[in-house]
């Protein structure tokens, strides 16, 4: 990561549509300036600066720095999704909810930042919002012809990860129906945070497979892009937590899926149900949501066991293949979250990412991947300006 001389921030502009005449601005990071073309959506990743400071101090610094950056660079934008990454949820979660007064979807997960600090923040912002509303945990924003639905921190009381995941998904299906949406047609992406993933992931997989089947999500139709990763909340009896994103107003053919079959096989071939990546074309831009992606081949096998450097490179190769299918490349990535099983791999992975993605917001977290042999996984979003008269603009 960057030197901790002050609060570290990395800001990514998601897109500047071709007709936008906005002037490029500069966002000053810790010891480095990043060119940022400010348009109407953005992602911020903010780190605390002093790993020796108490949690309260670090949290207040991160929130203050976010407010300062937003007011300086995107004063008319609103946060629509925030996710805090904590080092110790049992002792920190309540303070986050009590301190952050933002009117947006708010997710809090224990996935310790690997730079040694206690808290980091990812924020997604939008400008041009017509209406905001929060009903039954679904935070919705209307913008243009679309309604964007964010769902954060979903949990359920039950005795196992399987039963909790079933209840979480069934409740989410009902929330979507209340908003005149369905899981099959409108859900773009999910995140599952699994407490003790080595023991509880199988229950999450089983429940998701069964609920998806009832909703018409099959190998013959499609699944949903997703990350299933180690993470927990303060309550140790919560084995699974879910965040989700859906869009209302999409037309037929507007949301499609990316496979990179020469690099990776369909997930259903090894018993799980998610898509490798999802592409949404709007009239003025293309969004691609890349699922959690590891060092895997087209037989579903771990590539380069116990070799972190080679796993990083194979992981990048897989992500690059998915982006290429959407006529994109690494330059279109707007932010990335990177998950490491072994914290001792941080130094080597951080150096590799700083070299490959020097100006791309990314965050390295301690979070075991769903299969023990995978030492690392990354997810990302990419955006590219296009012109497509078939669909309304974003």
CSV table of C-alpha atoms in Angstrom, one decimal:
chain,number,residue,atom,x,y,z
A,1,UNK,CA,0.0,0.0,0.0
A,2,UNK,CA,1.0,3.6,-0.2
A,3,UNK,CA,3.1,5.2,2.6
A,4,UNK,CA,1.1,6.1,5.7
A,5,UNK,CA,2.1,9.8,5.8
A,6,UNK,CA,-1.5,10.9,6.0
A,7,UNK,CA,-4.9,9.4,5.6
A,8,UNK,CA,-4.6,7.3,2.4
A,9,UNK,CA,-7.3,7.7,-0.2
A,10,UNK,CA,-7.7,6.3,-3.6
A,11,UNK,CA,-10.5,7.7,-5.8
A,12,UNK,CA,-11.7,6.2,-9.0
A,13,UNK,CA,-14.0,7.8,-11.5
A,14,UNK,CA,-16.2,5.1,-12.9
A,15,UNK,CA,-16.8,6.8,-16.3
A,16,UNK,CA,-16.9,10.0,-18.2
A,17,UNK,CA,-19.4,9.6,-21.0
A,18,UNK,CA,-18.3,10.8,-24.3
A,19,UNK,CA,-20.6,13.8,-24.3
A,20,UNK,CA,-19.4,15.0,-20.9
A,21,UNK,CA,-17.3,18.1,-21.2
A,22,UNK,CA,-16.1,17.9,-17.6
A,23,UNK,CA,-12.5,18.9,-16.9
A,24,UNK,CA,-10.2,16.3,-15.4
A,25,UNK,CA,-9.4,17.0,-11.8
A,26,UNK,CA,-6.7,15.7,-9.5
A,27,UNK,CA,-7.2,13.8,-6.3
A,28,UNK,CA,-4.2,13.9,-4.1
A,29,UNK,CA,-3.4,10.6,-2.4
A,30,UNK,CA,-0.8,9.9,0.2
A,31,UNK,CA,2.3,11.1,-1.5
A,32,UNK,CA,1.0,10.8,-5.0
A,33,UNK,CA,-1.5,12.4,-7.3
A,34,UNK,CA,-4.0,10.4,-9.3
A,35,UNK,CA,-5.7,11.9,-12.3
A,36,UNK,CA,-9.5,11.6,-11.9
A,37,UNK,CA,-12.1,12.6,-14.4
A,38,UNK,CA,-15.0,13.4,-12.2
A,39,UNK,CA,-18.4,12.6,-13.8
A,40,UNK,CA,-21.5,11.2,-12.1
A,41,UNK,CA,-20.4,8.0,-10.3
A,42,UNK,CA,-17.3,7.2,-8.3
A,43,UNK,CA,-15.7,4.8,-6.0
A,44,UNK,CA,-13.6,5.9,-3.0
A,45,UNK,CA,-11.3,3.6,-1.0
A,46,UNK,CA,-10.1,5.2,2.2
A,47,UNK,CA,-7.6,3.9,4.7
A,48,UNK,CA,-6.7,5.1,8.2
A,49,UNK,CA,-3.2,6.5,8.5
A,50,UNK,CA,-1.9,5.4,12.0
A,51,UNK,CA,-2.0,1.7,12.9
A,52,UNK,CA,-1.1,2.6,16.4
A,53,UNK,CA,-4.1,4.9,17.0
A,54,UNK,CA,-7.2,3.7,18.9
A,55,UNK,CA,-10.1,2.4,16.8
A,56,UNK,CA,-12.2,5.5,17.6
A,57,UNK,CA,-9.5,7.8,16.3
A,58,UNK,CA,-9.0,5.7,13.1
A,59,UNK,CA,-12.7,5.5,12.4
A,60,UNK,CA,-13.3,9.3,12.9
A,61,UNK,CA,-10.3,10.0,10.6
A,62,UNK,CA,-11.7,7.8,7.8
A,63,UNK,CA,-15.2,9.3,8.1
A,64,UNK,CA,-13.8,12.9,8.2
A,65,UNK,CA,-11.5,12.2,5.2
A,66,UNK,CA,-14.4,10.7,3.2
A,67,UNK,CA,-16.5,13.8,3.9
A,68,UNK,CA,-13.6,16.1,2.9
A,69,UNK,CA,-12.9,14.2,-0.4
A,70,UNK,CA,-16.6,14.1,-1.3
A,71,UNK,CA,-17.1,17.8,-0.7
A,72,UNK,CA,-14.0,18.7,-2.6
A,73,UNK,CA,-14.4,16.4,-5.6
A,74,UNK,CA,-18.1,15.4,-5.8
A,75,UNK,CA,-20.2,17.9,-3.7
A,76,UNK,CA,-23.4,17.1,-5.5
A,77,UNK,CA,-23.0,13.3,-5.2
A,78,UNK,CA,-24.6,11.0,-2.6
A,79,UNK,CA,-23.2,7.8,-1.1
A,80,UNK,CA,-25.4,4.9,-2.0
A,81,UNK,CA,-23.3,2.0,-0.7
A,82,UNK,CA,-20.7,1.9,2.1
A,83,UNK,CA,-18.7,-1.0,3.3
A,84,UNK,CA,-16.5,-0.8,6.4
A,85,UNK,CA,-13.7,-3.4,6.8
A,86,UNK,CA,-12.9,-4.0,10.4
A,87,UNK,CA,-10.1,-5.8,12.3
A,88,UNK,CA,-12.3,-6.9,15.2
A,89,UNK,CA,-16.1,-6.7,14.6
A,90,UNK,CA,-17.0,-7.8,18.1
A,91,UNK,CA,-15.4,-4.7,19.6
A,92,UNK,CA,-15.9,-2.2,16.7
A,93,UNK,CA,-19.2,-2.9,14.8
A,94,UNK,CA,-21.5,-1.0,17.2
A,95,UNK,CA,-19.3,2.1,17.1
A,96,UNK,CA,-19.5,2.1,13.3
A,97,UNK,CA,-23.3,2.0,13.2
A,98,UNK,CA,-23.4,4.7,16.0
A,99,UNK,CA,-20.9,7.0,14.3
A,100,UNK,CA,-21.7,6.8,10.6
A,101,UNK,CA,-24.9,8.7,10.0
A,102,UNK,CA,-25.0,8.4,6.2
A,103,UNK,CA,-28.4,7.7,4.6
A,104,UNK,CA,-27.3,4.8,2.4
A,105,UNK,CA,-26.9,1.1,2.4
A,106,UNK,CA,-24.3,0.3,5.1
A,107,UNK,CA,-22.3,-3.0,5.3
A,108,UNK,CA,-19.9,-3.8,8.1
A,109,UNK,CA,-17.7,-6.9,8.0
A,110,UNK,CA,-14.7,-8.2,9.8
A,111,UNK,CA,-12.0,-8.5,7.1
A,112,UNK,CA,-8.9,-6.8,8.6
A,113,UNK,CA,-7.1,-4.4,6.3
A,114,UNK,CA,-3.6,-5.9,5.8
A,115,UNK,CA,-1.8,-2.6,6.1
A,116,UNK,CA,-2.0,-3.0,9.9
A,117,UNK,CA,-4.8,-0.5,10.5
A,118,UNK,CA,-8.1,-1.3,12.1
A,119,UNK,CA,-10.6,0.1,9.6
A,120,UNK,CA,-10.9,0.8,5.8
A,121,UNK,CA,-13.8,2.0,3.8
A,122,UNK,CA,-15.2,1.5,0.3
A,123,UNK,CA,-17.8,3.9,-0.9
A,124,UNK,CA,-19.9,4.0,-4.1
A,125,UNK,CA,-21.4,7.4,-4.9
A,126,UNK,CA,-23.8,8.8,-7.5
A,127,UNK,CA,-24.9,12.2,-8.6
A,128,UNK,CA,-28.0,13.1,-10.4
A,129,UNK,CA,-30.2,11.1,-8.1
A,130,UNK,CA,-33.9,11.9,-8.4
A,131,UNK,CA,-35.2,10.1,-5.4
A,132,UNK,CA,-33.9,8.1,-2.4
A,133,UNK,CA,-35.8,5.6,-0.3
A,134,UNK,CA,-35.2,2.8,2.2
A,135,UNK,CA,-37.9,0.2,2.9
A,136,UNK,CA,-37.4,-3.1,4.7
A,137,UNK,CA,-33.6,-2.8,4.4
A,138,UNK,CA,-33.6,-2.1,0.6
A,139,UNK,CA,-32.0,1.2,-0.1
A,140,UNK,CA,-33.2,2.4,-3.5
A,141,UNK,CA,-32.1,5.4,-5.6
A,142,UNK,CA,-33.8,6.5,-8.8
A,143,UNK,CA,-31.7,7.9,-11.6
A,144,UNK,CA,-32.8,8.4,-15.1
A,145,UNK,CA,-34.8,5.4,-16.3
A,146,UNK,CA,-33.4,3.1,-13.6
A,147,UNK,CA,-33.9,2.3,-10.0
A,148,UNK,CA,-30.8,0.9,-8.2
A,149,UNK,CA,-31.5,-1.3,-5.2
A,150,UNK,CA,-28.8,-2.0,-2.6
A,151,UNK,CA,-29.3,-4.5,0.2
A,152,UNK,CA,-26.6,-4.6,2.9
A,153,UNK,CA,-25.8,-6.7,6.0
A,154,UNK,CA,-28.6,-9.2,5.7
A,155,UNK,CA,-28.5,-11.9,8.4
A,156,UNK,CA,-30.9,-14.5,9.8
A,157,UNK,CA,-31.3,-16.4,13.0
A,158,UNK,CA,-30.9,-20.1,12.5
A,159,UNK,CA,-28.8,-23.1,13.6
A,160,UNK,CA,-26.5,-23.5,10.5
A,161,UNK,CA,-25.0,-21.6,7.6
A,162,UNK,CA,-27.4,-23.5,5.3
A,163,UNK,CA,-30.5,-22.5,7.1
A,164,UNK,CA,-29.3,-18.9,7.6
A,165,UNK,CA,-28.5,-18.6,3.9
A,166,UNK,CA,-31.9,-20.0,2.9
A,167,UNK,CA,-33.7,-17.5,5.1
A,168,UNK,CA,-31.6,-14.6,3.9
A,169,UNK,CA,-32.2,-15.4,0.2
A,170,UNK,CA,-35.9,-16.1,0.7
A,171,UNK,CA,-36.3,-12.8,2.5
A,172,UNK,CA,-34.3,-11.0,-0.3
A,173,UNK,CA,-36.6,-12.6,-2.9
A,174,UNK,CA,-39.6,-11.1,-1.1
A,175,UNK,CA,-37.9,-7.6,-0.8
A,176,UNK,CA,-37.3,-7.7,-4.6
A,177,UNK,CA,-40.9,-8.7,-5.3
A,178,UNK,CA,-42.1,-5.7,-3.1
A,179,UNK,CA,-40.0,-3.5,-5.5
A,180,UNK,CA,-41.5,-5.2,-8.6
A,181,UNK,CA,-38.3,-7.1,-9.3
A,182,UNK,CA,-37.2,-10.7,-9.4
A,183,UNK,CA,-33.9,-12.4,-8.4
A,184,UNK,CA,-33.6,-13.8,-11.9
A,185,UNK,CA,-34.2,-10.6,-13.9
A,186,UNK,CA,-32.9,-7.8,-11.7
A,187,UNK,CA,-30.2,-9.0,-9.3
A,188,UNK,CA,-26.8,-8.0,-10.6
A,189,UNK,CA,-24.5,-9.1,-7.9
A,190,UNK,CA,-24.3,-10.6,-4.4
A,191,UNK,CA,-21.6,-10.9,-1.7
A,192,UNK,CA,-21.7,-13.7,0.9
A,193,UNK,CA,-19.5,-13.2,4.0
A,194,UNK,CA,-19.0,-16.6,5.7
A,195,UNK,CA,-17.9,-17.0,9.3
A,196,UNK,CA,-15.3,-19.9,9.5
A,197,UNK,CA,-15.6,-20.4,5.7
A,198,UNK,CA,-13.7,-23.7,5.7
A,199,UNK,CA,-16.5,-25.3,7.7
A,200,UNK,CA,-19.5,-23.2,6.8
A,201,UNK,CA,-19.2,-22.5,3.0
A,202,UNK,CA,-20.7,-25.8,2.0
A,203,UNK,CA,-24.0,-24.9,3.8
A,204,UNK,CA,-24.1,-21.6,1.9
A,205,UNK,CA,-23.5,-23.3,-1.4
A,206,UNK,CA,-26.3,-25.9,-0.8
A,207,UNK,CA,-28.8,-23.3,0.3
A,208,UNK,CA,-28.0,-21.0,-2.6
A,209,UNK,CA,-28.3,-23.8,-5.1
A,210,UNK,CA,-31.7,-24.8,-3.8
A,211,UNK,CA,-33.1,-21.3,-3.6
A,212,UNK,CA,-31.8,-20.4,-7.0
A,213,UNK,CA,-33.5,-23.5,-8.5
A,214,UNK,CA,-36.9,-22.3,-7.2
A,215,UNK,CA,-36.3,-18.9,-8.8
A,216,UNK,CA,-35.5,-20.2,-12.3
A,217,UNK,CA,-31.7,-19.8,-11.9
A,218,UNK,CA,-30.2,-22.9,-13.5
A,219,UNK,CA,-27.2,-23.8,-15.7
A,220,UNK,CA,-29.5,-23.5,-18.7
A,221,UNK,CA,-30.6,-19.9,-17.8
A,222,UNK,CA,-28.0,-18.0,-15.8
A,223,UNK,CA,-26.8,-17.4,-12.2
A,224,UNK,CA,-25.7,-14.2,-10.5
A,225,UNK,CA,-22.2,-12.8,-10.2
A,226,UNK,CA,-21.0,-13.2,-6.6
A,227,UNK,CA,-18.2,-13.2,-4.1
A,228,UNK,CA,-18.3,-15.9,-1.4
A,229,UNK,CA,-15.5,-15.1,1.0
A,230,UNK,CA,-14.4,-15.4,4.7
A,231,UNK,CA,-15.9,-12.6,6.9
A,232,UNK,CA,-18.0,-12.2,9.9
A,233,UNK,CA,-20.0,-9.7,12.0
A,234,UNK,CA,-19.9,-9.1,15.7
A,235,UNK,CA,-22.4,-11.9,16.6
A,236,UNK,CA,-20.4,-15.1,16.5
A,237,UNK,CA,-23.6,-17.1,15.9
A,238,UNK,CA,-24.1,-15.5,12.5
A,239,UNK,CA,-22.5,-17.8,10.0
A,240,UNK,CA,-23.5,-16.0,6.8
A,241,UNK,CA,-24.1,-12.4,5.8
A,242,UNK,CA,-25.2,-11.0,2.5
A,243,UNK,CA,-25.0,-7.8,0.5
A,244,UNK,CA,-26.7,-7.5,-2.9
A,245,UNK,CA,-27.2,-5.1,-5.8
A,246,UNK,CA,-30.2,-5.1,-8.2
A,247,UNK,CA,-31.3,-2.8,-11.0
A,248,UNK,CA,-35.0,-2.1,-11.9
A,249,UNK,CA,-35.8,-0.9,-15.4
A,250,UNK,CA,-33.4,-3.1,-17.4
A,251,UNK,CA,-34.6,-4.2,-20.9
A,252,UNK,CA,-34.3,-7.7,-22.4
A,253,UNK,CA,-30.7,-8.3,-23.4
A,254,UNK,CA,-29.3,-5.4,-21.5
A,255,UNK,CA,-27.7,-7.7,-18.8
A,256,UNK,CA,-25.5,-10.5,-20.1
A,257,UNK,CA,-22.8,-12.8,-18.7
A,258,UNK,CA,-19.1,-13.3,-19.3
A,259,UNK,CA,-17.4,-16.7,-19.2
A,260,UNK,CA,-13.8,-16.8,-20.5
A,261,UNK,CA,-14.3,-20.6,-21.1
A,262,UNK,CA,-10.8,-21.0,-22.4
A,263,UNK,CA,-9.6,-20.0,-18.9
A,264,UNK,CA,-12.3,-21.1,-16.5
A,265,UNK,CA,-15.2,-23.6,-16.6
A,266,UNK,CA,-18.8,-23.0,-15.6
A,267,UNK,CA,-19.2,-23.0,-11.8
A,268,UNK,CA,-22.1,-25.5,-12.0
A,269,UNK,CA,-19.6,-28.1,-13.2
A,270,UNK,CA,-18.2,-28.2,-9.6
A,271,UNK,CA,-21.4,-27.8,-7.7
A,272,UNK,CA,-21.7,-24.0,-7.2
A,273,UNK,CA,-24.0,-21.4,-8.7
A,274,UNK,CA,-22.6,-18.1,-9.7
A,275,UNK,CA,-21.5,-16.3,-12.8
A,276,UNK,CA,-17.9,-15.3,-13.5
A,277,UNK,CA,-18.9,-11.8,-14.4
A,278,UNK,CA,-22.0,-9.7,-15.4
A,279,UNK,CA,-22.1,-7.1,-18.1
A,280,UNK,CA,-24.7,-4.3,-18.3
A,281,UNK,CA,-24.9,-2.0,-21.3
A,282,UNK,CA,-26.5,1.4,-20.8
A,283,UNK,CA,-26.9,4.0,-23.5
A,284,UNK,CA,-23.7,5.8,-22.5
A,285,UNK,CA,-21.6,3.2,-20.7
A,286,UNK,CA,-20.9,-0.4,-20.0
A,287,UNK,CA,-20.6,-1.8,-16.4
A,288,UNK,CA,-18.9,-5.1,-15.7
A,289,UNK,CA,-19.0,-6.8,-12.3
A,290,UNK,CA,-16.3,-9.4,-11.9
A,291,UNK,CA,-17.0,-12.1,-9.3
A,292,UNK,CA,-14.5,-13.2,-6.8
A,293,UNK,CA,-11.8,-14.8,-9.1
A,294,UNK,CA,-8.9,-17.0,-8.0
A,295,UNK,CA,-6.2,-19.0,-9.7
A,296,UNK,CA,-8.4,-21.6,-11.4
A,297,UNK,CA,-8.3,-23.4,-14.7
A,298,UNK,CA,-11.0,-24.6,-17.1
A,299,UNK,CA,-11.2,-27.9,-15.3
A,300,UNK,CA,-12.1,-26.2,-12.0
A,301,UNK,CA,-8.7,-27.0,-10.5
A,302,UNK,CA,-6.4,-24.8,-8.3
A,303,UNK,CA,-3.5,-23.6,-10.4
A,304,UNK,CA,-0.1,-23.2,-8.8
A,305,UNK,CA,-0.8,-24.6,-5.3
A,306,UNK,CA,1.2,-23.0,-2.5
A,307,UNK,CA,2.8,-20.5,-4.8
A,308,UNK,CA,1.4,-17.0,-4.1
A,309,UNK,CA,3.2,-15.2,-6.9
A,310,UNK,CA,2.1,-17.5,-9.6
A,311,UNK,CA,-1.5,-17.6,-8.2
A,312,UNK,CA,-1.6,-13.8,-8.4
A,313,UNK,CA,-0.5,-13.9,-12.0
A,314,UNK,CA,-3.0,-16.6,-13.0
A,315,UNK,CA,-5.8,-14.7,-11.2
A,316,UNK,CA,-4.9,-11.6,-13.2
A,317,UNK,CA,-4.9,-13.7,-16.4
A,318,UNK,CA,-8.5,-14.9,-15.6
A,319,UNK,CA,-9.8,-11.5,-14.8
A,320,UNK,CA,-8.2,-10.1,-18.0
A,321,UNK,CA,-9.8,-12.8,-20.0
A,322,UNK,CA,-13.2,-11.9,-18.6
A,323,UNK,CA,-12.7,-8.2,-19.3
A,324,UNK,CA,-11.5,-9.0,-22.9
A,325,UNK,CA,-14.8,-10.7,-23.5
A,326,UNK,CA,-16.4,-7.4,-22.8
A,327,UNK,CA,-13.9,-5.5,-25.0
A,328,UNK,CA,-12.3,-4.1,-21.9
A,329,UNK,CA,-8.9,-4.3,-20.2
A,330,UNK,CA,-7.2,-3.5,-16.8
A,331,UNK,CA,-7.3,0.2,-17.6
A,332,UNK,CA,-11.1,0.0,-17.3
A,333,UNK,CA,-11.0,-1.4,-13.7
A,334,UNK,CA,-12.4,1.2,-11.3
A,335,UNK,CA,-11.6,-0.5,-8.0
A,336,UNK,CA,-10.6,-4.0,-6.7
A,337,UNK,CA,-10.9,-5.8,-3.5
A,338,UNK,CA,-8.2,-8.4,-2.8
A,339,UNK,CA,-8.6,-11.3,-0.3
A,340,UNK,CA,-5.6,-13.1,1.2
A,341,UNK,CA,-5.8,-16.4,3.2
A,342,UNK,CA,-2.4,-15.9,4.8
A,343,UNK,CA,-1.5,-12.4,6.1
A,344,UNK,CA,2.2,-13.1,5.7
A,345,UNK,CA,1.7,-12.9,1.9
A,346,UNK,CA,0.7,-9.3,2.2
A,347,UNK,CA,4.2,-7.8,1.4
A,348,UNK,CA,4.7,-9.7,-1.8
A,349,UNK,CA,1.1,-9.2,-3.0
A,350,UNK,CA,1.0,-5.6,-2.2
A,351,UNK,CA,4.2,-5.0,-4.2
A,352,UNK,CA,2.8,-6.9,-7.2
A,353,UNK,CA,-0.5,-4.9,-7.1
A,354,UNK,CA,1.3,-1.6,-6.7
A,355,UNK,CA,3.3,-2.4,-9.8
A,356,UNK,CA,0.4,-3.7,-11.9
A,357,UNK,CA,-2.3,-1.3,-10.7
A,358,UNK,CA,-0.5,1.9,-9.5
A,359,UNK,CA,-3.4,4.2,-10.1
A,360,UNK,CA,-6.3,1.8,-9.5
A,361,UNK,CA,-8.0,1.9,-6.1
A,362,UNK,CA,-7.5,-1.5,-4.4
A,363,UNK,CA,-7.7,-2.8,-0.9
A,364,UNK,CA,-5.9,-5.9,0.5
A,365,UNK,CA,-7.8,-7.7,3.2
A,366,UNK,CA,-7.4,-10.8,5.4
A,367,UNK,CA,-10.2,-13.1,4.3
A,368,UNK,CA,-9.8,-16.8,3.5
A,369,UNK,CA,-11.0,-17.9,0.1
A,370,UNK,CA,-13.7,-20.6,-0.2
A,371,UNK,CA,-11.2,-23.4,-1.1
A,372,UNK,CA,-8.2,-23.8,1.1
A,373,UNK,CA,-5.8,-24.2,-1.9
A,374,UNK,CA,-6.6,-20.8,-3.2
A,375,UNK,CA,-4.3,-18.3,-1.5
A,376,UNK,CA,-5.8,-15.2,-3.0
A,377,UNK,CA,-8.9,-13.9,-4.8
A,378,UNK,CA,-9.9,-10.6,-6.2
A,379,UNK,CA,-13.1,-9.0,-7.4
A,380,UNK,CA,-13.5,-5.8,-9.3
A,381,UNK,CA,-15.8,-3.5,-11.3
A,382,UNK,CA,-14.9,-2.1,-14.7
A,383,UNK,CA,-16.6,0.7,-16.7
A,384,UNK,CA,-16.2,1.9,-20.3
A,385,UNK,CA,-17.9,4.7,-22.1
A,386,UNK,CA,-20.0,3.4,-25.1
A,387,UNK,CA,-22.9,4.6,-27.2
A,388,UNK,CA,-25.8,2.2,-27.5
A,389,UNK,CA,-29.1,3.5,-28.8
A,390,UNK,CA,-30.9,0.3,-27.7
A,391,UNK,CA,-30.9,1.3,-24.1
A,392,UNK,CA,-31.5,4.4,-22.0
A,393,UNK,CA,-28.5,6.2,-20.6
A,394,UNK,CA,-27.3,5.4,-17.1
